[in-house]
Protein backbone atom coordinates (compact mmCIF):
# COMPACT_ATOMS: atom_id res chain seq x y z
CA UNK A 1 0.00 0.00 0.00
CA UNK A 2 1.32 3.43 -0.92
CA UNK A 3 0.46 5.04 2.42
CA UNK A 4 2.47 2.46 4.35
CA UNK A 5 5.41 3.03 2.01
CA UNK A 6 5.09 6.81 2.35
CA UNK A 7 5.33 6.48 6.14
CA UNK A 8 8.66 4.69 5.82
CA UNK A 9 9.97 7.29 3.36
CA UNK A 10 9.22 10.25 5.67
CA UNK A 11 11.90 11.69 7.92
CA UNK A 12 11.32 11.10 11.64
CA UNK A 13 9.93 14.64 11.98
CA UNK A 14 8.12 14.48 8.61
CA UNK A 15 4.52 15.39 7.81
CA UNK A 16 2.18 14.13 5.11
CA UNK A 17 -0.59 16.27 3.60
CA UNK A 18 -3.37 14.60 1.58
CA UNK A 19 -6.07 16.50 -0.29
CA UNK A 20 -9.55 14.96 -0.55
CA UNK A 21 -13.19 15.99 -0.91
CA UNK A 22 -15.91 15.47 1.67
CA UNK A 23 -17.09 12.13 0.21
CA UNK A 24 -14.09 10.12 1.43
CA UNK A 25 -12.79 12.28 4.28
CA UNK A 26 -13.91 9.95 7.09
CA UNK A 27 -12.52 6.85 5.35
CA UNK A 28 -9.17 8.54 4.75
CA UNK A 29 -8.84 9.56 8.39
CA UNK A 30 -9.62 6.00 9.53
CA UNK A 31 -7.02 4.62 7.13
CA UNK A 32 -4.38 7.14 8.19
CA UNK A 33 -5.10 6.38 11.85
CA UNK A 34 -4.23 2.73 11.12
CA UNK A 35 -1.04 3.57 9.20
CA UNK A 36 0.31 6.50 11.24
CA UNK A 37 -1.51 6.02 14.57
CA UNK A 38 -4.17 8.26 16.09
CA UNK A 39 -1.57 10.06 18.23
CA UNK A 40 0.11 11.35 15.04
CA UNK A 41 -2.98 13.14 13.74
CA UNK A 42 -2.17 16.85 13.29
CA UNK A 43 -5.17 18.55 11.68
CA UNK A 44 -7.77 18.71 8.93
CA UNK A 45 -7.41 21.93 6.98
CA UNK A 46 -10.14 23.43 4.80
CA UNK A 47 -8.90 24.56 1.40
CA UNK A 48 -11.04 26.88 -0.70
CA UNK A 49 -10.95 25.50 -4.23
CA UNK A 50 -12.71 28.40 -5.95
CA UNK A 51 -15.14 26.27 -7.94
CA UNK A 52 -18.49 28.06 -7.83
CA UNK A 53 -21.62 28.33 -9.94
CA UNK A 54 -24.28 30.92 -9.18
CA UNK A 55 -27.18 28.81 -10.51
CA UNK A 56 -26.38 25.62 -8.54
CA UNK A 57 -25.26 24.45 -5.14
CA UNK A 58 -21.54 23.74 -5.19
CA UNK A 59 -18.75 22.77 -2.86
CA UNK A 60 -16.21 25.56 -2.72
CA UNK A 61 -13.73 23.70 -0.60
CA UNK A 62 -11.85 20.46 -0.15
CA UNK A 63 -9.98 19.07 2.84
CA UNK A 64 -6.28 18.61 3.49
CA UNK A 65 -5.55 15.95 6.11
CA UNK A 66 -2.21 16.22 7.92
CA UNK A 67 -0.45 13.45 9.87
CA UNK A 68 3.03 13.32 11.38
CA UNK A 69 5.33 10.32 11.23
CA UNK A 70 6.40 10.74 14.84
CA UNK A 71 4.63 13.55 16.67
XYZ file of N, CA and C in Angstrom:
213
model
N 0.839 -1.168 0.000
C 0.000 0.000 0.000
C 0.893 1.244 0.000
N 0.511 2.216 -0.760
C 1.324 3.431 -0.916
C 1.447 4.235 0.371
N 0.395 4.267 1.172
C 0.463 5.040 2.416
C 1.457 4.427 3.400
N 1.496 3.107 3.470
C 2.473 2.459 4.351
C 3.887 2.756 3.875
N 4.099 2.715 2.569
C 5.409 3.026 2.006
C 5.769 4.485 2.274
N 4.809 5.384 2.122
C 5.092 6.814 2.345
C 5.504 7.072 3.792
N 4.947 6.315 4.732
C 5.327 6.478 6.136
C 6.795 6.145 6.336
N 7.262 5.094 5.684
C 8.661 4.691 5.820
C 9.615 5.665 5.122
N 9.132 6.354 4.098
C 9.974 7.293 3.362
C 10.096 8.656 4.056
N 9.177 8.958 4.967
C 9.221 10.246 5.670
C 10.370 10.286 6.673
N 10.927 11.476 6.855
C 11.903 11.687 7.923
C 11.193 11.517 9.262
N 11.922 11.310 10.324
C 11.321 11.097 11.644
C 10.432 12.258 12.074
N 10.763 13.478 11.642
C 9.930 14.640 11.977
C 9.075 15.069 10.781
N 8.850 14.165 9.828
C 8.118 14.483 8.607
C 6.611 14.545 8.786
N 5.975 15.257 7.868
C 4.525 15.389 7.811
C 4.045 14.952 6.443
N 2.815 14.446 6.390
C 2.183 14.128 5.110
C 0.884 14.927 5.030
N 0.628 15.504 3.865
C -0.586 16.265 3.599
C -1.302 15.592 2.442
N -2.591 15.271 2.629
C -3.370 14.600 1.585
C -4.646 15.391 1.353
N -4.890 15.749 0.096
C -6.066 16.504 -0.287
C -7.185 15.542 -0.708
N -8.409 15.823 -0.245
C -9.547 14.956 -0.548
C -10.836 15.765 -0.426
N -11.910 15.300 -1.072
C -13.188 15.989 -0.913
C -13.967 15.365 0.243
N -15.140 15.888 0.499
C -15.914 15.465 1.665
C -16.419 14.022 1.579
N -16.526 13.470 0.385
C -17.091 12.130 0.212
C -16.265 11.033 0.883
N -14.965 11.162 0.888
C -14.094 10.124 1.430
C -13.266 10.581 2.625
N -13.576 11.735 3.177
C -12.788 12.281 4.284
C -12.734 11.328 5.477
N -13.877 10.834 5.920
C -13.911 9.946 7.086
C -13.122 8.671 6.851
N -13.258 8.085 5.660
C -12.524 6.853 5.348
C -11.017 7.087 5.328
N -10.600 8.230 4.789
C -9.174 8.536 4.745
C -8.609 8.692 6.154
N -9.323 9.376 7.021
C -8.840 9.564 8.389
C -8.728 8.223 9.106
N -9.699 7.340 8.922
C -9.624 5.999 9.528
C -8.410 5.231 9.021
N -8.167 5.309 7.725
C -7.023 4.615 7.126
C -5.700 5.185 7.645
N -5.604 6.508 7.697
C -4.380 7.139 8.189
C -4.161 6.872 9.677
N -5.234 6.747 10.444
C -5.098 6.375 11.854
C -4.465 5.001 11.991
N -4.813 4.075 11.096
C -4.230 2.734 11.121
C -2.758 2.762 10.734
N -2.417 3.549 9.717
C -1.043 3.575 9.200
C -0.114 4.398 10.095
N -0.542 5.584 10.487
C 0.314 6.498 11.243
C 0.043 6.483 12.749
N -1.121 6.007 13.163
C -1.512 6.016 14.569
C -2.293 7.279 14.903
N -3.310 7.124 15.720
C -4.167 8.263 16.086
C -3.393 9.381 16.759
N -2.351 9.043 17.508
C -1.574 10.063 18.229
C -0.808 10.976 17.270
N -0.632 10.552 16.013
C 0.113 11.351 15.036
C -0.782 12.209 14.146
N -2.073 12.236 14.447
C -2.984 13.136 13.740
C -2.610 14.574 14.087
N -2.509 15.438 13.070
C -2.175 16.846 13.293
C -3.410 17.726 13.126
N -4.035 17.666 11.930
C -5.165 18.549 11.685
C -5.848 18.210 10.366
N -7.078 18.706 10.221
C -7.766 18.714 8.928
C -7.932 20.174 8.556
N -7.338 20.555 7.455
C -7.407 21.935 6.976
C -8.485 22.048 5.910
N -9.142 23.173 5.839
C -10.136 23.430 4.795
C -9.490 24.311 3.750
N -9.531 23.853 2.512
C -8.900 24.560 1.404
C -9.989 25.045 0.455
N -10.046 26.332 0.224
C -11.041 26.878 -0.699
C -10.567 26.635 -2.128
N -11.362 25.882 -2.877
C -10.955 25.501 -4.229
C -11.345 26.524 -5.276
N -12.329 27.364 -4.998
C -12.712 28.404 -5.946
C -13.690 27.968 -7.009
N -14.161 26.730 -6.956
C -15.144 26.269 -7.937
C -16.536 26.683 -7.491
N -17.149 27.604 -8.189
C -18.490 28.063 -7.829
C -19.357 28.176 -9.071
N -20.650 28.110 -8.862
C -21.617 28.333 -9.936
C -22.836 28.998 -9.303
N -23.210 30.136 -9.788
C -24.283 30.918 -9.180
C -25.642 30.218 -9.261
N -25.868 29.417 -10.300
C -27.180 28.806 -10.511
C -27.361 27.493 -9.750
N -26.299 26.931 -9.179
C -26.380 25.616 -8.543
C -25.666 25.624 -7.197
N -26.011 24.655 -6.379
C -25.258 24.453 -5.142
C -23.929 23.815 -5.501
N -22.857 24.300 -4.919
C -21.537 23.739 -5.192
C -20.731 23.662 -3.906
N -19.710 22.832 -3.950
C -18.749 22.773 -2.857
C -17.572 23.646 -3.237
N -17.310 24.648 -2.434
C -16.214 25.564 -2.720
C -14.934 25.169 -2.027
N -14.932 24.047 -1.347
C -13.731 23.697 -0.596
C -13.467 22.192 -0.657
N -12.245 21.847 -0.331
C -11.852 20.464 -0.147
C -11.059 20.416 1.159
N -10.663 19.247 1.550
C -9.984 19.071 2.837
C -8.555 18.606 2.625
N -7.666 19.057 3.492
C -6.281 18.611 3.494
C -6.031 17.999 4.865
N -5.771 16.683 4.866
C -5.546 15.951 6.109
C -4.038 15.897 6.355
N -3.633 16.192 7.574
C -2.213 16.221 7.920
C -1.925 15.248 9.065
N -0.946 14.376 8.850
C -0.455 13.449 9.873
C 1.055 13.574 9.967
N 1.581 13.336 11.154
C 3.028 13.325 11.384
C 3.512 11.876 11.429
N 4.771 11.652 11.089
C 5.331 10.318 11.233
C 5.549 10.000 12.701
N 6.087 10.953 13.437
C 6.400 10.737 14.839
C 6.193 12.039 15.589
N 4.994 12.271 16.059
C 4.633 13.554 16.667
C 5.339 13.794 17.956
